[in-house]
Amino acid sequence: MNIFSAFRISASGLSAERLRMDLVANNIANAETTRTSTGEPYRRKVVSFEENLSREINKKTGRYEDKMNGVKVGKITDDQSPLKKVYDPSHPDADSNGYVTMPNVDILNEMVDLIASSRAYEANVTAINSEKQMALKALEIGR
């Protein structure tokens, strides 16, 4: 493992958390969207992350080893929790009984996800800064 692999791993975390923040922002923006291109109400999007490993041959031992590459986005799926029904007969998308089917986006859950993603992003930035300080200290030894 070289010095740049730690930067690459932290960068993958930054990228993944940035995507999660984008999805949370998209969910919040569509919290009141009752009609999408398919005609259905908006469904909350959820991202799942996967460990990013690659198998490589160790030149010294000749054995296959898992090389850590950080995190990668596994998939983005629609949350299948039930949609909400709200009584609003004046809404253009109301059914014959006056109920509007609303998205399954809960703003409180989105805020919790946003805070968690923000904290993970900050932790990755801190890790990069620590790695940078270690690299600079290592260069000072060579002077």
Short mmCIF file of C-alpha atoms in Angstrom, two decimals:
data_model
loop_
_atom_site.label_atom_id
_atom_site.label_comp_id
_atom_site.label_asym_id
_atom_site.label_seq_id
_atom_site.Cartn_x
_atom_site.Cartn_y
_atom_site.Cartn_z
CA MET A 1 0.00 0.00 0.00
CA ASN A 2 1.55 3.28 -1.03
CA ILE A 3 0.94 6.76 0.31
CA PHE A 4 -1.53 7.65 -2.42
CA SER A 5 -3.83 4.70 -1.75
CA ALA A 6 -5.02 6.37 1.47
CA PHE A 7 -5.86 9.51 -0.51
CA ARG A 8 -7.69 7.40 -3.09
CA ILE A 9 -9.71 5.60 -0.41
CA SER A 10 -10.71 8.86 1.27
CA ALA A 11 -11.55 10.38 -2.10
CA SER A 12 -13.91 7.47 -2.82
CA GLY A 13 -15.64 8.22 0.49
CA LEU A 14 -15.98 11.88 -0.45
CA SER A 15 -17.46 10.96 -3.80
CA ALA A 16 -19.92 8.47 -2.28
CA GLU A 17 -21.08 10.89 0.41
CA ARG A 18 -21.47 13.64 -2.13
CA LEU A 19 -23.78 11.39 -4.15
CA ARG A 20 -25.78 10.60 -1.01
CA MET A 21 -26.12 14.34 -0.31
CA ASP A 22 -27.32 14.88 -3.87
CA LEU A 23 -29.97 12.19 -3.42
CA VAL A 24 -31.13 13.68 -0.12
CA ALA A 25 -31.37 17.11 -1.77
CA ASN A 26 -33.36 15.56 -4.62
CA ASN A 27 -35.69 13.83 -2.15
CA ILE A 28 -36.29 17.07 -0.24
CA ALA A 29 -36.89 19.00 -3.46
CA ASN A 30 -39.50 16.43 -4.55
CA ALA A 31 -41.25 16.05 -1.20
CA GLU A 32 -44.43 17.52 -2.67
CA THR A 33 -44.18 16.15 -6.22
CA THR A 34 -47.41 14.33 -6.93
CA ARG A 35 -46.79 13.61 -10.60
CA THR A 36 -43.58 12.42 -12.24
CA SER A 37 -42.92 11.52 -15.86
CA THR A 38 -44.53 8.12 -15.24
CA GLY A 39 -47.66 9.75 -13.80
CA GLU A 40 -46.95 8.35 -10.33
CA PRO A 41 -46.00 10.37 -7.25
CA TYR A 42 -42.30 10.74 -6.57
CA ARG A 43 -40.69 7.87 -4.67
CA ARG A 44 -37.83 8.50 -2.28
CA LYS A 45 -34.43 7.44 -3.65
CA VAL A 46 -32.02 5.48 -1.45
CA VAL A 47 -28.38 4.75 -2.14
CA SER A 48 -26.52 1.68 -0.93
CA PHE A 49 -22.74 1.58 -0.69
CA GLU A 50 -20.46 -1.39 -1.21
CA GLU A 51 -16.92 -2.08 -0.18
CA ASN A 52 -14.64 -1.62 -3.18
CA LEU A 53 -12.08 -4.41 -3.28
CA SER A 54 -9.94 -5.64 -6.13
CA ARG A 55 -7.93 -8.87 -6.27
CA GLU A 56 -4.32 -8.50 -7.26
CA ILE A 57 -1.29 -10.74 -7.21
CA ASN A 58 1.26 -9.81 -4.57
CA LYS A 59 4.58 -9.63 -6.43
CA LYS A 60 6.52 -10.76 -3.37
CA THR A 61 4.41 -13.73 -2.30
CA GLY A 62 2.74 -14.63 -5.61
CA ARG A 63 -0.63 -14.93 -3.89
CA TYR A 64 -3.86 -13.16 -4.66
CA GLU A 65 -4.75 -10.48 -2.15
CA ASP A 66 -7.72 -8.15 -1.76
CA LYS A 67 -6.70 -4.57 -2.34
CA MET A 68 -8.78 -1.92 -0.57
CA ASN A 69 -10.10 0.78 -2.85
CA GLY A 70 -12.56 2.44 -0.48
CA VAL A 71 -16.26 2.53 -1.16
CA LYS A 72 -18.39 2.47 -4.27
CA VAL A 73 -22.03 3.07 -4.94
CA GLY A 74 -23.83 -0.26 -5.11
CA LYS A 75 -27.14 0.89 -6.43
CA ILE A 76 -29.73 3.60 -6.21
CA THR A 77 -33.21 2.26 -5.55
CA ASP A 78 -36.67 3.60 -5.01
CA ASP A 79 -37.92 3.34 -1.44
CA GLN A 80 -40.88 0.98 -1.56
CA SER A 81 -42.51 2.24 1.64
CA PRO A 82 -46.17 3.15 1.19
CA LEU A 83 -47.12 6.47 -0.30
CA LYS A 84 -49.12 8.89 1.83
CA LYS A 85 -52.77 9.75 1.18
CA VAL A 86 -53.82 13.31 1.98
CA TYR A 87 -57.37 14.61 1.76
CA ASP A 88 -57.33 17.67 -0.49
CA PRO A 89 -60.25 17.74 -2.96
CA SER A 90 -59.01 21.03 -4.47
CA HIS A 91 -55.69 19.48 -5.62
CA PRO A 92 -55.49 18.80 -9.39
CA ASP A 93 -54.24 15.25 -8.75
CA ALA A 94 -56.99 14.35 -6.26
CA ASP A 95 -58.90 11.14 -6.95
CA SER A 96 -62.68 10.88 -7.06
CA ASN A 97 -62.83 10.70 -3.24
CA GLY A 98 -60.69 13.84 -2.83
CA TYR A 99 -57.48 12.09 -1.74
CA VAL A 100 -54.09 12.96 -3.18
CA THR A 101 -51.33 10.39 -3.21
CA MET A 102 -48.21 12.12 -1.90
CA PRO A 103 -44.54 11.05 -2.08
CA ASN A 104 -43.09 8.84 0.67
CA VAL A 105 -40.51 11.48 1.57
CA ASP A 106 -40.28 12.32 5.28
CA ILE A 107 -38.34 15.55 5.75
CA LEU A 108 -37.13 14.50 9.22
CA ASN A 109 -35.60 11.30 7.85
CA GLU A 110 -33.99 13.25 5.04
CA MET A 111 -32.46 15.71 7.52
CA VAL A 112 -31.06 12.82 9.57
CA ASP A 113 -29.55 11.31 6.41
CA LEU A 114 -28.18 14.71 5.42
CA ILE A 115 -26.50 15.21 8.80
CA ALA A 116 -25.04 11.68 8.72
CA SER A 117 -23.75 12.23 5.21
CA SER A 118 -22.29 15.60 6.16
CA ARG A 119 -20.48 14.08 9.15
CA ALA A 120 -19.08 11.26 7.03
CA TYR A 121 -17.93 13.80 4.45
CA GLU A 122 -16.18 15.83 7.15
CA ALA A 123 -14.52 12.68 8.51
CA ASN A 124 -13.14 11.89 5.06
CA VAL A 125 -11.83 15.45 4.72
CA THR A 126 -10.16 15.11 8.13
CA ALA A 127 -8.59 11.84 7.05
CA ILE A 128 -7.22 13.46 3.89
CA ASN A 129 -5.80 16.36 5.89
CA SER A 130 -4.14 13.92 8.32
CA GLU A 131 -2.70 11.92 5.43
CA LYS A 132 -1.40 15.14 3.90
CA GLN A 133 0.26 16.15 7.18
CA MET A 134 1.87 12.72 7.47
CA ALA A 135 3.20 12.98 3.91
CA LEU A 136 4.62 16.45 4.59
CA LYS A 137 6.30 15.23 7.78
CA ALA A 138 7.80 12.32 5.86
CA LEU A 139 9.21 14.73 3.28
CA GLU A 140 10.77 16.82 6.08
CA ILE A 141 12.77 13.77 7.18
CA GLY A 142 14.52 13.74 3.83
CA ARG A 143 15.80 17.31 4.12
#
